[in-house]
Amino acid sequence: MPEQTPLTLVEMWTDGACKGNPGPGGWGAWMRSGERERELCGGEATTTNNRMELTAVIEGLRALTRPCAVTLHVDSTYVMHGMTRWLPGWKRNGWVTGAKAPVKNKDLWQALDAEVRRHEVAWVWVKGHAGDPGNERADALANRGVEVARGAAAAV
């Protein structure tokens, strides 16, 4: 049996921002592995905060070119609970909530589920705007994404 190469360890912080809900929104992801760092951000002209929180995690994981062991720091209880509590039930029940309503943002939850399956992910919730350096950096990137979205909307 061939020896497996150990997974690369990655720490990632993600955040979403929205100015109005719905309104222009942005997402940001900051990751580091050893001495390497990477920043990502983007935005949409009309979106919601929850969609941007989900997009930040999806895009951060999507940017990893091979399977990794990821410690993923999020300040969104929506994302945290969705991935650690609700997702198995949604999938089992055909993407319907316990209240028999369609799961909101199903497209993004399905994309996130696919990305998470590529990696070993440990979920860590952090309090937003409470001084966690990685969270503050992800928040700044998400707000940069809002400005990108506003600029793109103004150019149309």
Short mmCIF file of the C-alpha atoms (twelve columns), coordinates in Angstrom:
data_MODEL
# 
_entry.id   MODEL 
# 
loop_
_atom_site.group_PDB 
_atom_site.id 
_atom_site.type_symbol 
_atom_site.label_atom_id 
_atom_site.label_alt_id 
_atom_site.label_comp_id 
_atom_site.label_asym_id 
_atom_site.label_seq_id 
_atom_site.Cartn_x 
_atom_site.Cartn_y 
_atom_site.Cartn_z 
_atom_site.pdbx_PDB_model_num 
ATOM 1   C CA . MET A 1   0.000   0.000  0.000   1 
ATOM 2   C CA . PRO A 2   1.557   3.377  -1.002  1 
ATOM 3   C CA . GLU A 3   2.345   5.858  1.749   1 
ATOM 4   C CA . GLN A 4   -0.033  8.830  1.799   1 
ATOM 5   C CA . THR A 5   1.332   12.337 1.706   1 
ATOM 6   C CA . PRO A 6   0.135   14.301 4.731   1 
ATOM 7   C CA . LEU A 7   -2.398  17.012 3.974   1 
ATOM 8   C CA . THR A 8   -1.223  20.604 3.885   1 
ATOM 9   C CA . LEU A 9   -2.399  22.497 6.965   1 
ATOM 10  C CA . VAL A 10  -4.326  25.683 6.184   1 
ATOM 11  C CA . GLU A 11  -5.862  28.227 8.546   1 
ATOM 12  C CA . MET A 12  -8.651  30.240 6.942   1 
ATOM 13  C CA . TRP A 13  -10.829 33.122 8.106   1 
ATOM 14  C CA . THR A 14  -13.875 34.167 6.082   1 
ATOM 15  C CA . ASP A 15  -16.445 36.933 6.329   1 
ATOM 16  C CA . GLY A 16  -19.305 38.453 4.405   1 
ATOM 17  C CA . ALA A 17  -20.637 42.004 4.403   1 
ATOM 18  C CA . CYS A 18  -23.733 43.643 3.000   1 
ATOM 19  C CA . LYS A 19  -24.743 47.318 2.906   1 
ATOM 20  C CA . GLY A 20  -28.473 46.912 3.079   1 
ATOM 21  C CA . ASN A 21  -29.983 43.461 3.178   1 
ATOM 22  C CA . PRO A 22  -30.443 43.008 0.272   1 
ATOM 23  C CA . GLY A 23  -27.952 45.439 -1.157  1 
ATOM 24  C CA . PRO A 24  -24.384 45.571 -2.425  1 
ATOM 25  C CA . GLY A 25  -22.349 42.902 -0.687  1 
ATOM 26  C CA . GLY A 26  -18.851 41.554 -0.431  1 
ATOM 27  C CA . TRP A 27  -17.005 38.515 0.778   1 
ATOM 28  C CA . GLY A 28  -13.463 37.999 1.961   1 
ATOM 29  C CA . ALA A 29  -11.175 35.112 2.806   1 
ATOM 30  C CA . TRP A 30  -7.716  35.210 4.305   1 
ATOM 31  C CA . MET A 31  -5.691  32.050 4.557   1 
ATOM 32  C CA . ARG A 32  -2.251  31.032 5.619   1 
ATOM 33  C CA . SER A 33  -0.195  27.879 5.423   1 
ATOM 34  C CA . GLY A 34  3.214   28.008 7.018   1 
ATOM 35  C CA . GLU A 35  4.841   31.198 5.753   1 
ATOM 36  C CA . ARG A 36  2.430   31.564 2.805   1 
ATOM 37  C CA . GLU A 37  -0.607  33.852 2.907   1 
ATOM 38  C CA . ARG A 38  -3.377  34.573 0.451   1 
ATOM 39  C CA . GLU A 39  -6.197  37.120 0.368   1 
ATOM 40  C CA . LEU A 40  -9.357  36.811 -1.713  1 
ATOM 41  C CA . CYS A 41  -12.358 39.081 -2.070  1 
ATOM 42  C CA . GLY A 42  -15.258 39.789 -4.352  1 
ATOM 43  C CA . GLY A 43  -18.774 41.097 -4.322  1 
ATOM 44  C CA . GLU A 44  -22.188 41.327 -5.892  1 
ATOM 45  C CA . ALA A 45  -24.298 44.386 -6.639  1 
ATOM 46  C CA . THR A 46  -27.477 42.965 -5.067  1 
ATOM 47  C CA . THR A 47  -27.232 40.191 -2.501  1 
ATOM 48  C CA . THR A 48  -27.749 39.346 1.173   1 
ATOM 49  C CA . ASN A 49  -25.378 39.054 4.087   1 
ATOM 50  C CA . ASN A 50  -26.008 35.306 4.415   1 
ATOM 51  C CA . ARG A 51  -25.185 34.739 0.741   1 
ATOM 52  C CA . MET A 52  -21.922 36.636 1.156   1 
ATOM 53  C CA . GLU A 53  -20.997 34.658 4.298   1 
ATOM 54  C CA . LEU A 54  -21.527 31.416 2.369   1 
ATOM 55  C CA . THR A 55  -19.720 32.674 -0.725  1 
ATOM 56  C CA . ALA A 56  -16.663 33.623 1.331   1 
ATOM 57  C CA . VAL A 57  -16.265 30.046 2.570   1 
ATOM 58  C CA . ILE A 58  -16.975 28.524 -0.850  1 
ATOM 59  C CA . GLU A 59  -14.455 30.740 -2.632  1 
ATOM 60  C CA . GLY A 60  -11.825 30.246 0.060   1 
ATOM 61  C CA . LEU A 61  -12.068 26.462 -0.155  1 
ATOM 62  C CA . ARG A 62  -12.350 26.545 -3.956  1 
ATOM 63  C CA . ALA A 63  -9.032  28.421 -4.127  1 
ATOM 64  C CA . LEU A 64  -7.193  25.464 -2.588  1 
ATOM 65  C CA . THR A 65  -5.765  23.468 -5.485  1 
ATOM 66  C CA . ARG A 66  -5.492  20.156 -3.636  1 
ATOM 67  C CA . PRO A 67  -7.106  18.538 -0.601  1 
ATOM 68  C CA . CYS A 68  -5.999  20.210 2.645   1 
ATOM 69  C CA . ALA A 69  -6.610  20.026 6.383   1 
ATOM 70  C CA . VAL A 70  -8.393  23.340 6.931   1 
ATOM 71  C CA . THR A 71  -9.134  25.055 10.209  1 
ATOM 72  C CA . LEU A 72  -11.956 27.336 9.120   1 
ATOM 73  C CA . HIS A 73  -12.790 30.356 11.292  1 
ATOM 74  C CA . VAL A 74  -16.230 31.906 10.698  1 
ATOM 75  C CA . ASP A 75  -18.169 34.565 12.599  1 
ATOM 76  C CA . SER A 76  -21.483 33.529 11.055  1 
ATOM 77  C CA . THR A 77  -23.657 31.305 13.231  1 
ATOM 78  C CA . TYR A 78  -25.752 30.750 10.076  1 
ATOM 79  C CA . VAL A 79  -22.801 29.125 8.299   1 
ATOM 80  C CA . MET A 80  -21.541 27.389 11.432  1 
ATOM 81  C CA . HIS A 81  -24.901 25.845 12.355  1 
ATOM 82  C CA . GLY A 82  -25.707 25.051 8.740   1 
ATOM 83  C CA . MET A 83  -22.548 23.016 8.300   1 
ATOM 84  C CA . THR A 84  -22.327 21.422 11.743  1 
ATOM 85  C CA . ARG A 85  -26.026 20.868 12.574  1 
ATOM 86  C CA . TRP A 86  -28.555 21.402 9.794   1 
ATOM 87  C CA . LEU A 87  -26.977 20.126 6.564   1 
ATOM 88  C CA . PRO A 88  -27.437 16.367 7.122   1 
ATOM 89  C CA . GLY A 89  -31.150 16.837 7.813   1 
ATOM 90  C CA . TRP A 90  -31.633 19.127 4.825   1 
ATOM 91  C CA . LYS A 91  -30.009 16.586 2.533   1 
ATOM 92  C CA . ARG A 92  -31.974 13.687 4.050   1 
ATOM 93  C CA . ASN A 93  -35.260 15.633 3.704   1 
ATOM 94  C CA . GLY A 94  -34.752 16.762 0.094   1 
ATOM 95  C CA . TRP A 95  -33.556 20.302 0.965   1 
ATOM 96  C CA . VAL A 96  -36.581 21.100 3.094   1 
ATOM 97  C CA . THR A 97  -36.292 22.529 6.610   1 
ATOM 98  C CA . GLY A 98  -37.862 21.063 9.732   1 
ATOM 99  C CA . ALA A 99  -40.618 23.655 9.238   1 
ATOM 100 C CA . LYS A 100 -41.309 22.124 5.779   1 
ATOM 101 C CA . ALA A 101 -40.010 25.203 3.944   1 
ATOM 102 C CA . PRO A 102 -37.449 25.114 1.130   1 
ATOM 103 C CA . VAL A 103 -33.887 25.710 2.369   1 
ATOM 104 C CA . LYS A 104 -32.854 29.280 1.607   1 
ATOM 105 C CA . ASN A 105 -29.653 29.639 -0.425  1 
ATOM 106 C CA . LYS A 106 -29.802 25.976 -1.429  1 
ATOM 107 C CA . ASP A 107 -27.494 26.616 -4.392  1 
ATOM 108 C CA . LEU A 108 -24.759 27.921 -2.118  1 
ATOM 109 C CA . TRP A 109 -25.230 25.233 0.537   1 
ATOM 110 C CA . GLN A 110 -24.849 22.575 -2.162  1 
ATOM 111 C CA . ALA A 111 -21.712 24.279 -3.521  1 
ATOM 112 C CA . LEU A 112 -20.272 24.558 -0.011  1 
ATOM 113 C CA . ASP A 113 -21.055 20.911 0.720   1 
ATOM 114 C CA . ALA A 114 -19.150 19.900 -2.428  1 
ATOM 115 C CA . GLU A 115 -16.118 22.023 -1.487  1 
ATOM 116 C CA . VAL A 116 -16.048 20.750 2.096   1 
ATOM 117 C CA . ARG A 117 -15.994 17.143 0.867   1 
ATOM 118 C CA . ARG A 118 -12.658 17.843 -0.882  1 
ATOM 119 C CA . HIS A 119 -10.935 18.723 2.407   1 
ATOM 120 C CA . GLU A 120 -10.717 17.843 6.079   1 
ATOM 121 C CA . VAL A 121 -12.416 20.847 7.694   1 
ATOM 122 C CA . ALA A 122 -12.445 21.765 11.374  1 
ATOM 123 C CA . TRP A 123 -15.039 24.496 12.031  1 
ATOM 124 C CA . VAL A 124 -14.221 27.241 14.541  1 
ATOM 125 C CA . TRP A 125 -16.688 29.985 15.425  1 
ATOM 126 C CA . VAL A 126 -15.212 33.372 16.353  1 
ATOM 127 C CA . LYS A 127 -17.051 36.416 17.630  1 
ATOM 128 C CA . GLY A 128 -17.099 39.070 14.918  1 
ATOM 129 C CA . HIS A 129 -15.597 42.500 15.528  1 
ATOM 130 C CA . ALA A 130 -14.020 41.317 18.772  1 
ATOM 131 C CA . GLY A 131 -10.337 41.684 17.954  1 
ATOM 132 C CA . ASP A 132 -9.551  38.311 16.357  1 
ATOM 133 C CA . PRO A 133 -6.824  39.376 13.868  1 
ATOM 134 C CA . GLY A 134 -7.858  36.858 11.207  1 
ATOM 135 C CA . ASN A 135 -11.519 37.812 11.479  1 
ATOM 136 C CA . GLU A 136 -10.681 41.513 11.283  1 
ATOM 137 C CA . ARG A 137 -8.636  40.887 8.143   1 
ATOM 138 C CA . ALA A 138 -11.430 38.841 6.540   1 
ATOM 139 C CA . ASP A 139 -13.908 41.608 7.449   1 
ATOM 140 C CA . ALA A 140 -11.691 44.223 5.757   1 
ATOM 141 C CA . LEU A 141 -11.532 42.035 2.643   1 
ATOM 142 C CA . ALA A 142 -15.326 41.609 2.643   1 
ATOM 143 C CA . ASN A 143 -15.753 45.375 2.835   1 
ATOM 144 C CA . ARG A 144 -13.278 45.776 -0.033  1 
ATOM 145 C CA . GLY A 145 -15.539 43.360 -1.945  1 
ATOM 146 C CA . VAL A 146 -18.526 45.651 -1.256  1 
ATOM 147 C CA . GLU A 147 -16.618 48.536 -2.813  1 
ATOM 148 C CA . VAL A 148 -15.766 46.386 -5.844  1 
ATOM 149 C CA . ALA A 149 -19.472 45.511 -6.199  1 
ATOM 150 C CA . ARG A 150 -20.491 49.159 -5.874  1 
ATOM 151 C CA . GLY A 151 -17.944 50.156 -8.514  1 
ATOM 152 C CA . ALA A 152 -19.139 47.427 -10.870 1 
ATOM 153 C CA . ALA A 153 -22.753 48.492 -10.373 1 
ATOM 154 C CA . ALA A 154 -21.868 52.134 -11.074 1 
ATOM 155 C CA . ALA A 155 -20.106 51.114 -14.300 1 
ATOM 156 C CA . VAL A 156 -23.236 49.457 -15.722 1 
# 
